[in-house]
Tab-separated table of C-alpha atoms and ligand atoms in Angstrom:
chain	number	residue	atom	x	y	z
A	1	MET	CA	9.288	-39.017	3.815
A	2	ARG	CA	13.025	-38.885	3.481
A	3	ASP	CA	13.355	-39.181	7.305
A	4	GLN	CA	11.169	-42.221	7.399
A	5	LEU	CA	13.254	-43.885	4.623
A	6	ALA	CA	16.453	-42.923	6.367
A	7	GLU	CA	15.212	-44.427	9.577
A	8	ARG	CA	14.232	-47.690	7.884
A	9	VAL	CA	17.551	-48.057	6.132
A	10	SER	CA	19.395	-47.117	9.343
A	11	THR	CA	17.574	-49.722	11.461
A	12	MET	CA	18.294	-52.413	8.873
A	13	LEU	CA	21.956	-51.475	8.524
A	14	ASP	CA	22.371	-51.648	12.239
A	15	ARG	CA	21.771	-55.404	12.195
A	16	PHE	CA	23.895	-56.090	9.020
A	17	GLU	CA	27.309	-57.465	9.905
A	18	ILE	CA	29.683	-58.923	7.437
A	19	GLU	CA	32.397	-61.430	8.141
A	20	LEU	CA	35.806	-61.091	6.376
A	21	PRO	CA	37.794	-64.094	5.109
A	22	SER	CA	41.381	-64.296	6.414
A	23	TRP	CA	42.334	-65.761	3.045
A	24	GLY	CA	41.297	-62.675	1.168
A	25	PHE	CA	44.146	-60.759	2.597
A	26	ALA	CA	46.885	-63.139	1.378
A	27	ASP	CA	48.450	-63.515	-2.023
A	28	THR	CA	46.313	-65.766	-4.197
A	29	GLY	CA	46.360	-66.649	-7.846
A	30	THR	CA	45.060	-68.844	-10.500
A	31	ARG	CA	46.296	-72.252	-11.681
A	32	PHE	CA	48.463	-70.178	-14.084
A	33	GLY	CA	50.275	-68.365	-11.476
A	34	LYS	CA	50.271	-65.812	-8.682
A	35	PHE	CA	51.170	-62.133	-8.956
A	36	LEU	CA	52.550	-61.107	-5.578
A	37	GLN	CA	51.588	-57.857	-3.786
A	38	PRO	CA	54.233	-56.396	-1.509
A	39	ALA	CA	51.402	-55.455	1.025
A	40	ALA	CA	49.793	-58.918	1.104
A	41	ALA	CA	49.398	-60.675	4.468
A	42	VAL	CA	51.439	-63.774	5.018
A	43	THR	CA	50.925	-64.522	8.796
A	44	VAL	CA	47.658	-64.911	10.447
A	45	GLU	CA	48.529	-61.781	12.591
A	46	GLU	CA	48.962	-59.748	9.428
A	47	LYS	CA	45.685	-61.016	8.012
A	48	LEU	CA	43.889	-60.115	11.254
A	49	ALA	CA	45.619	-56.715	11.246
A	50	ASP	CA	44.344	-55.997	7.796
A	51	ALA	CA	40.855	-57.330	8.695
A	52	GLY	CA	40.970	-54.987	11.720
A	53	GLN	CA	41.585	-52.077	9.332
A	54	VAL	CA	38.406	-52.987	7.291
A	55	HIS	CA	36.507	-53.190	10.473
A	56	ALA	CA	37.898	-49.866	11.771
A	57	PHE	CA	36.850	-48.015	8.687
A	58	THR	CA	33.542	-49.632	8.087
A	59	GLY	CA	32.406	-50.543	11.550
A	60	VAL	CA	30.486	-53.627	10.446
A	61	CYS	CA	33.089	-56.465	10.161
A	62	PRO	CA	33.845	-57.633	13.662
A	63	SER	CA	34.714	-61.178	12.806
A	64	VAL	CA	37.217	-63.024	10.528
A	65	ALA	CA	36.591	-66.516	9.035
A	66	LEU	CA	39.698	-68.642	9.542
A	67	HIS	CA	41.113	-71.686	7.537
A	68	VAL	CA	42.565	-74.156	9.988
A	69	GLN	CA	45.395	-75.302	7.784
A	70	TRP	CA	46.436	-71.774	6.800
A	71	ASP	CA	45.725	-69.889	9.980
A	72	LEU	CA	46.157	-72.589	12.718
A	73	PRO	CA	48.565	-75.098	11.162
A	74	HIS	CA	49.163	-76.519	14.638
A	75	GLY	CA	45.604	-76.909	15.416
A	76	LEU	CA	44.439	-76.347	19.001
A	77	ALA	CA	47.896	-75.344	20.063
A	78	ASP	CA	47.595	-72.083	17.923
A	79	VAL	CA	44.348	-71.047	19.636
A	80	PRO	CA	45.890	-68.738	22.190
A	81	SER	CA	48.035	-66.881	19.880
A	82	VAL	CA	45.327	-66.446	17.262
A	83	GLN	CA	42.933	-65.401	19.929
A	84	SER	CA	45.256	-62.768	21.336
A	85	ALA	CA	46.255	-61.511	17.821
A	86	ALA	CA	42.609	-61.106	17.071
A	87	THR	CA	41.973	-59.072	20.265
A	88	ARG	CA	44.975	-56.835	19.547
A	89	CYS	CA	43.598	-56.121	16.014
A	90	GLY	CA	40.146	-55.360	17.211
A	91	VAL	CA	38.388	-58.344	15.573
A	92	ARG	CA	37.257	-61.785	16.758
A	93	PRO	CA	37.557	-65.228	15.037
A	94	GLY	CA	34.529	-66.157	12.904
A	95	ALA	CA	33.717	-69.300	11.096
A	96	ILE	CA	36.226	-72.130	11.218
A	97	ASN	CA	37.038	-73.783	7.864
A	98	PRO	CA	38.717	-77.192	7.992
A	99	ASN	CA	40.960	-78.067	5.063
A	100	LEU	CA	39.856	-81.229	3.307
A	101	PHE	CA	41.362	-80.706	-0.102
A	102	GLN	CA	44.975	-79.845	0.069
A	103	ASP	CA	46.840	-82.897	1.638
A	104	GLN	CA	48.095	-85.491	-0.874
A	105	GLN	CA	45.903	-88.062	0.973
A	106	TYR	CA	42.848	-86.340	-0.350
A	107	LYS	CA	43.690	-87.098	-3.997
A	108	PHE	CA	40.681	-89.336	-4.334
A	109	GLY	CA	38.487	-87.455	-1.737
A	110	SER	CA	38.017	-86.843	1.929
A	111	PHE	CA	34.649	-87.862	3.406
A	112	ALA	CA	33.940	-90.107	0.287
A	113	ASN	CA	37.478	-91.431	-0.137
A	114	PRO	CA	37.287	-95.163	-0.828
A	115	ASP	CA	40.045	-95.661	1.751
A	116	GLU	CA	38.582	-95.856	5.169
A	117	ARG	CA	41.716	-94.403	6.869
A	118	VAL	CA	41.551	-91.172	4.935
A	119	ARG	CA	37.864	-90.835	5.691
A	120	ARG	CA	38.571	-91.190	9.323
A	121	HIS	CA	41.328	-88.690	9.146
A	122	ALA	CA	38.945	-86.081	7.424
A	123	VAL	CA	36.319	-86.567	9.978
A	124	ASP	CA	38.846	-86.351	12.869
A	125	HIS	CA	40.133	-83.102	11.323
A	126	CYS	CA	36.561	-81.689	11.392
A	127	VAL	CA	36.014	-82.756	15.020
A	128	GLU	CA	39.278	-81.141	15.866
A	129	SER	CA	38.214	-77.996	14.026
A	130	ALA	CA	34.958	-77.955	16.050
A	131	ARG	CA	37.156	-78.080	19.102
A	132	ILE	CA	39.097	-75.160	17.773
A	133	ALA	CA	35.910	-73.258	17.011
A	134	ARG	CA	34.687	-73.792	20.667
A	135	ALA	CA	38.034	-72.725	22.133
A	136	LEU	CA	37.963	-69.495	19.935
A	137	GLY	CA	34.277	-68.801	20.779
A	138	SER	CA	33.290	-69.289	17.141
A	139	ARG	CA	29.831	-70.715	16.399
A	140	ASP	CA	30.161	-72.023	12.894
A	141	LEU	CA	32.120	-74.921	11.459
A	142	SER	CA	31.964	-74.248	7.715
A	143	LEU	CA	32.637	-77.233	5.416
A	144	TRP	CA	33.521	-77.158	1.819
A	145	PHE	CA	34.568	-80.335	-0.025
A	146	ALA	CA	36.526	-80.812	-3.129
A	147	ASP	CA	35.370	-84.419	-3.360
A	148	GLY	CA	34.278	-85.710	-6.721
A	149	SER	CA	35.618	-87.312	-9.831
A	150	ASN	CA	37.048	-86.522	-13.165
A	151	TYR	CA	35.801	-89.244	-15.522
A	152	PRO	CA	32.532	-91.170	-15.908
A	153	GLY	CA	32.429	-94.580	-14.287
A	154	THR	CA	35.304	-93.928	-11.934
A	155	ALA	CA	33.288	-93.326	-8.756
A	156	ASP	CA	30.408	-95.048	-7.082
A	157	VAL	CA	28.121	-91.967	-6.733
A	158	ARG	CA	25.551	-93.591	-4.513
A	159	ALA	CA	28.124	-95.119	-2.104
A	160	ARG	CA	29.912	-91.767	-1.926
A	161	LYS	CA	26.587	-90.067	-1.010
A	162	ARG	CA	26.161	-92.538	1.862
A	163	LEU	CA	29.691	-91.941	3.057
A	164	PHE	CA	29.021	-88.299	3.140
A	165	ALA	CA	25.862	-88.754	5.179
A	166	ALA	CA	27.912	-90.933	7.664
A	167	GLY	CA	30.809	-88.502	7.921
A	168	LEU	CA	28.642	-85.420	8.452
A	169	ALA	CA	26.545	-87.179	11.106
A	170	ASP	CA	29.838	-88.039	12.959
A	171	VAL	CA	30.960	-84.410	12.791
A	172	HIS	CA	27.547	-83.264	13.923
A	173	ALA	CA	27.722	-85.606	16.948
A	174	ALA	CA	30.805	-83.763	18.068
A	175	LEU	CA	29.268	-80.389	18.079
A	176	ASP	CA	28.333	-78.389	21.170
A	177	PRO	CA	24.579	-77.560	21.349
A	178	ASP	CA	25.173	-73.924	20.306
A	179	GLN	CA	27.496	-74.795	17.414
A	180	ARG	CA	26.445	-75.063	13.751
A	181	LEU	CA	27.628	-77.090	10.890
A	182	LEU	CA	27.448	-75.236	7.506
A	183	VAL	CA	27.430	-77.322	4.342
A	184	GLU	CA	28.543	-75.616	1.230
A	185	TYR	CA	27.940	-76.885	-2.294
A	186	LYS	CA	29.695	-76.296	-5.571
A	187	PRO	CA	28.822	-77.687	-9.101
A	188	PHE	CA	32.400	-78.312	-10.441
A	189	GLU	CA	36.023	-77.568	-9.750
A	190	PRO	CA	38.344	-79.008	-8.802
A	191	ALA	CA	36.449	-82.172	-9.814
A	192	PHE	CA	35.414	-81.833	-13.428
A	193	TYR	CA	33.036	-84.702	-14.009
A	194	HIS	CA	30.983	-84.997	-10.719
A	195	THR	CA	31.146	-83.240	-7.491
A	196	ASP	CA	29.741	-85.068	-4.385
A	197	ILE	CA	27.986	-82.057	-3.051
A	198	ALA	CA	27.167	-80.285	-6.275
A	199	ASP	CA	23.978	-78.232	-5.547
A	200	TRP	CA	21.742	-76.983	-2.837
A	201	GLY	CA	19.423	-79.857	-2.980
A	202	MET	CA	22.244	-82.283	-2.270
A	203	ALA	CA	23.596	-79.938	0.510
A	204	LEU	CA	20.043	-79.725	2.028
A	205	LEU	CA	19.500	-83.506	2.130
A	206	LEU	CA	22.923	-84.045	3.768
A	207	ALA	CA	22.532	-81.211	6.200
A	208	ARG	CA	19.083	-82.621	7.210
A	209	SER	CA	20.349	-86.107	7.649
A	210	ALA	CA	23.457	-84.826	9.608
A	211	GLY	CA	21.239	-83.259	12.372
A	212	PRO	CA	19.398	-80.207	13.495
A	213	GLN	CA	22.397	-77.958	13.882
A	214	ALA	CA	23.461	-78.410	10.177
A	215	LYS	CA	22.434	-75.808	7.726
A	216	VAL	CA	23.232	-74.978	4.050
A	217	LEU	CA	25.748	-72.355	2.977
A	218	VAL	CA	25.238	-70.618	-0.253
A	219	ASP	CA	28.308	-69.416	-2.088
A	220	THR	CA	27.005	-67.058	-4.812
A	221	GLY	CA	29.890	-68.126	-7.148
A	222	HIS	CA	28.896	-71.805	-6.868
A	223	HIS	CA	26.082	-71.903	-9.353
A	224	TYR	CA	25.902	-72.329	-13.068
A	225	PRO	CA	25.460	-69.060	-14.929
A	226	SER	CA	21.847	-68.005	-15.138
A	227	GLN	CA	20.716	-70.107	-12.178
A	228	ASN	CA	18.087	-68.369	-10.135
A	229	ILE	CA	19.998	-67.950	-6.844
A	230	GLU	CA	17.275	-65.926	-5.078
A	231	GLN	CA	14.834	-68.732	-5.582
A	232	ILE	CA	17.221	-71.074	-3.836
A	233	VAL	CA	17.592	-68.653	-1.085
A	234	ALA	CA	13.748	-68.315	-0.786
A	235	TRP	CA	13.325	-72.156	-0.577
A	236	LEU	CA	16.085	-72.615	2.020
A	237	LEU	CA	14.650	-69.725	4.070
A	238	ASP	CA	11.240	-71.453	3.945
A	239	GLU	CA	12.776	-74.782	5.004
A	240	GLU	CA	14.717	-72.954	7.823
A	241	MET	CA	17.841	-74.378	6.366
A	242	LEU	CA	19.719	-71.247	5.240
A	243	GLY	CA	22.767	-70.954	7.484
A	244	GLY	CA	25.036	-68.657	5.601
A	245	PHE	CA	26.445	-67.017	2.558
A	246	HIS	CA	29.873	-66.753	0.896
A	247	PHE	CA	29.630	-63.554	-1.092
A	248	ASN	CA	31.440	-62.865	-4.244
A	249	ASP	CA	30.527	-62.148	-7.924
A	250	ARG	CA	31.389	-63.941	-11.082
A	251	ARG	CA	31.134	-63.655	-14.797
A	252	TYR	CA	31.853	-67.242	-15.746
A	253	ALA	CA	32.270	-69.734	-12.955
A	254	ASP	CA	33.671	-69.520	-9.400
A	255	ASP	CA	35.586	-66.295	-10.236
A	256	ASP	CA	35.602	-64.830	-6.740
A	257	LEU	CA	35.222	-61.378	-8.138
A	258	THR	CA	34.161	-58.337	-6.118
A	259	LEU	CA	30.604	-58.499	-4.894
A	260	GLY	CA	28.331	-56.639	-7.221
A	261	SER	CA	30.976	-55.912	-9.750
A	262	ILE	CA	29.117	-57.884	-12.521
A	263	ASP	CA	25.491	-58.151	-11.429
A	264	PRO	CA	24.436	-56.009	-8.466
A	265	TYR	CA	20.734	-56.571	-9.114
A	266	GLN	CA	21.233	-60.213	-8.340
A	267	VAL	CA	22.676	-59.462	-4.930
A	268	PHE	CA	19.805	-56.994	-4.388
A	269	ARG	CA	17.284	-59.782	-5.280
A	270	ILE	CA	18.844	-62.158	-2.788
A	271	PHE	CA	18.705	-59.422	0.100
A	272	ASN	CA	15.187	-58.686	-0.973
A	273	GLU	CA	14.106	-62.385	-0.498
A	274	ILE	CA	15.727	-62.426	2.984
A	275	LEU	CA	14.155	-59.188	3.984
A	276	PHE	CA	10.681	-60.031	2.535
A	277	PHE	CA	10.921	-63.331	4.506
A	278	GLU	CA	11.736	-61.452	7.694
A	279	TRP	CA	8.899	-59.025	7.150
A	280	GLN	CA	6.411	-61.832	6.527
A	281	SER	CA	7.547	-64.166	9.294
A	282	GLY	CA	8.207	-61.539	11.918
A	283	ALA	CA	11.508	-63.273	12.717
A	284	ALA	CA	15.085	-62.442	11.944
A	285	ALA	CA	16.842	-64.847	9.720
A	286	ASP	CA	19.939	-66.404	11.392
A	287	ILE	CA	22.350	-66.068	8.495
A	288	ALA	CA	26.057	-65.596	8.543
A	289	PHE	CA	27.145	-63.267	5.836
A	290	VAL	CA	30.670	-64.000	4.974
A	291	ILE	CA	32.876	-62.607	2.086
A	292	ASP	CA	34.623	-65.294	0.072
A	293	GLN	CA	36.729	-63.504	-2.469
A	294	SER	CA	40.335	-63.772	-3.517
A	295	HIS	CA	41.595	-60.673	-5.201
A	296	ASN	CA	44.412	-61.531	-7.524
A	297	LEU	CA	45.054	-58.126	-8.852
A	298	LYS	CA	43.203	-55.546	-6.744
A	299	GLY	CA	44.716	-54.242	-3.495
A	300	LYS	CA	43.297	-56.659	-0.892
A	301	ILE	CA	42.218	-54.345	1.905
A	302	GLU	CA	40.724	-51.733	-0.610
A	303	ALA	CA	38.851	-54.522	-2.472
A	304	MET	CA	37.481	-55.744	0.848
A	305	ILE	CA	36.292	-52.203	1.904
A	306	GLN	CA	34.750	-51.838	-1.568
A	307	THR	CA	32.939	-55.086	-1.140
A	308	VAL	CA	31.562	-54.167	2.349
A	309	ASP	CA	30.394	-50.733	0.914
A	310	MET	CA	28.608	-52.480	-2.019
A	311	ALA	CA	26.971	-55.026	0.253
A	312	GLN	CA	25.671	-52.280	2.572
A	313	GLY	CA	24.498	-50.261	-0.335
A	314	LEU	CA	22.606	-53.234	-1.931
A	315	TYR	CA	21.279	-54.248	1.479
A	316	ALA	CA	20.101	-50.633	2.066
A	317	LYS	CA	18.323	-50.722	-1.337
A	318	ALA	CA	16.645	-54.032	-0.480
A	319	ALA	CA	15.555	-52.333	2.845
A	320	LEU	CA	13.654	-49.836	0.804
A	321	VAL	CA	11.344	-52.306	-0.836
A	322	ASP	CA	7.840	-51.569	0.332
A	323	HIS	CA	6.710	-55.013	1.505
A	324	GLU	CA	3.064	-54.175	2.112
A	325	ARG	CA	2.784	-52.871	-1.386
A	326	LEU	CA	4.724	-55.800	-2.828
A	327	ALA	CA	2.620	-58.408	-0.970
A	328	ALA	CA	-0.631	-56.704	-2.266
A	329	ALA	CA	0.556	-56.456	-5.762
A	330	GLN	CA	1.497	-60.086	-5.751
A	331	ARG	CA	-1.816	-61.179	-4.372
A	332	ALA	CA	-3.651	-59.035	-7.012
A	333	SER	CA	-1.308	-60.398	-9.765
A	334	ASP	CA	-0.513	-56.778	-10.626
A	335	LEU	CA	2.713	-57.654	-12.272
A	336	ILE	CA	3.980	-54.177	-13.100
A	337	ALA	CA	3.175	-52.782	-9.658
A	338	ALA	CA	4.965	-55.742	-8.024
A	339	GLU	CA	8.044	-55.478	-10.223
A	340	ARG	CA	8.160	-51.625	-9.666
A	341	CYS	CA	8.510	-52.189	-5.924
A	342	LEU	CA	11.827	-53.823	-6.600
A	343	GLN	CA	12.952	-51.511	-9.452
A	344	ASP	CA	12.123	-48.332	-7.516
A	345	ALA	CA	14.029	-49.537	-4.458
A	346	PHE	CA	16.973	-50.656	-6.746
A	347	ALA	CA	17.131	-47.379	-8.537
A	348	THR	CA	17.287	-45.293	-5.290
A	349	ASP	CA	20.571	-43.695	-4.691
A	350	VAL	CA	21.295	-44.790	-1.071
A	351	ARG	CA	24.707	-43.313	-0.854
A	352	PRO	CA	23.655	-40.191	1.015
A	353	LEU	CA	21.669	-42.439	3.463
A	354	LEU	CA	24.711	-44.714	3.928
A	355	ALA	CA	27.022	-41.661	4.522
A	356	GLU	CA	24.609	-40.298	7.060
A	357	TRP	CA	24.339	-43.655	8.892
A	358	ARG	CA	28.123	-43.807	8.959
A	359	THR	CA	28.580	-40.331	10.174
A	360	ARG	CA	26.127	-40.839	12.961
A	361	ARG	CA	28.226	-43.663	14.199
A	362	GLY	CA	31.476	-41.771	14.124
A	363	LEU	CA	32.557	-43.736	11.008
A	364	PRO	CA	34.076	-42.135	7.959
A	365	ALA	CA	31.378	-41.290	5.329
A	366	ASP	CA	33.512	-42.835	2.713
A	367	PRO	CA	35.610	-45.661	4.231
A	368	LEU	CA	37.606	-46.288	1.049
A	369	VAL	CA	38.796	-42.656	0.796
A	370	ALA	CA	39.505	-42.553	4.594
A	371	PHE	CA	41.599	-45.742	4.343
A	372	GLY	CA	43.462	-44.277	1.463
A	373	GLY	CA	44.472	-41.361	3.573
A	374	SER	CA	45.346	-43.233	6.582
A	375	GLY	CA	48.887	-44.221	5.681
A	376	TYR	CA	48.311	-47.927	6.692
A	377	LEU	CA	48.921	-49.321	3.218
A	378	GLU	CA	52.202	-47.372	2.856
A	379	ARG	CA	53.376	-48.571	6.206
A	380	ILE	CA	52.677	-52.208	5.748
A	381	THR	CA	54.077	-52.096	2.153
A	382	LYS	CA	57.350	-50.843	3.673
A	383	GLU	CA	57.418	-53.269	6.612
A	384	ARG	CA	56.314	-56.288	4.531
A	385	THR	CA	58.725	-55.611	1.741
A	386	ALA	CA	61.513	-55.498	4.176
A	387	ARG	CA	60.822	-58.752	5.866
A	388	PRO	CA	62.417	-62.056	4.561
A	389	ALA	CA	60.160	-63.750	2.078
A	390	ALA	CA	58.205	-66.207	3.956
A	391	SER	CA	56.546	-69.312	2.475
A	392	VAL	CA	52.986	-68.538	1.361
A	393	SER	CA	50.665	-71.295	2.612
A	394	SER	CA	47.444	-70.229	1.020
A	395	TYR	CA	46.240	-70.707	-2.393
A	396	ALA	CA	42.649	-70.040	-2.001
B	1	RM4	C1	36.050	-72.903	-2.651
B	1	RM4	C2	34.904	-72.529	-1.651
B	1	RM4	C3	35.297	-72.516	-0.150
B	1	RM4	C4	36.713	-72.019	0.063
B	1	RM4	C5	37.662	-72.798	-0.864
B	1	RM4	C6	39.049	-72.468	-0.649
B	1	RM4	O1	35.872	-72.544	-3.877
B	1	RM4	O2	34.469	-71.242	-2.026
B	1	RM4	O3	34.424	-71.785	0.584
B	1	RM4	O4	36.981	-72.152	1.332
B	1	RM4	O5	37.332	-72.488	-2.237
B	2	MN	MN1	33.019	-70.402	-0.566
B	3	MN	MN1	34.520	-70.773	-4.272
């Protein structure tokens, strides 16, 4: 029995890859300030090197999501150096994220800015980002917009909706056939009255109208507290519109805390919906799993390894759900039996299975401990403390 379970978990873990965010290795803060870490990465090469460590110790993070403005400030011209740095660090470029919120011109929005010239600039930046993605061999162009308004009556909500549809269609038209456009939603912040793409329904409508290669990206932190995220996931799966995740946890809003640090059962329930869908449909869901966390206080590389370990553990638990039994209990409206399918799986200690899976692949059984003993952190702390303070370009 134990062997069977181990086999099932092992097969599922084999296919579970997690993308790292370049911005998660740089110093970040809150609007009240930033506490600097001597080991934090500043250059894209340093971010890729740190991500390479997470991949080396976990074996499941071969790609790194990049932010164009922070990691490729000269656009296409930066592609060769980023490409070779990634190769040197043992990782590859992942989703490309245009930046549509930091420039002064975006004060009143990007795709929905009332000024046509700003809208054009924003769309052009996305089209260039699609070219960057192509040149780097990345499939996904991942869009998050800060567009919105702060006061009632100050924005034409319907006109802005149409501008978004038009802008996204223009970007979609510039994609290669194998590229994807991911549309992320967020209910508030930095806009505090209305956000143009505030929830999954708005993102779904806009992705649908943009074209067949556009899908929705669910950032776990971009929901109101108590919202049923796994139901959203189930609906998007059923509509074949779930393109990716940004993983993090939160207690209050978009806190970008470590995955599973507040509510691991919720992450488990999300994975359960995905795996139940795959079992029923017999098809693998094509979902990009990306971490989107900014660790203000924790050591960044350790926090990232901790996140990957947590994600794998919760995924392994979800892989233990007995789908036959669950489906039968649901059909029979046997509520307790159905719920117990989830609870039994969630209560299983999967750490020995995970350690076994890693050992079989020549990976350290406990990547966090192994990283701690590697000396990498001490070395970069010394090296990066000695270098002249460079200007930090990221504030994600
Ligand atoms: C947003 C969102 C995006 C991220 C930006 C910087 O809250 O989560 O994915 O790229 O922050
Ligand atoms: Mn996000
Ligand atoms: Mn966010």
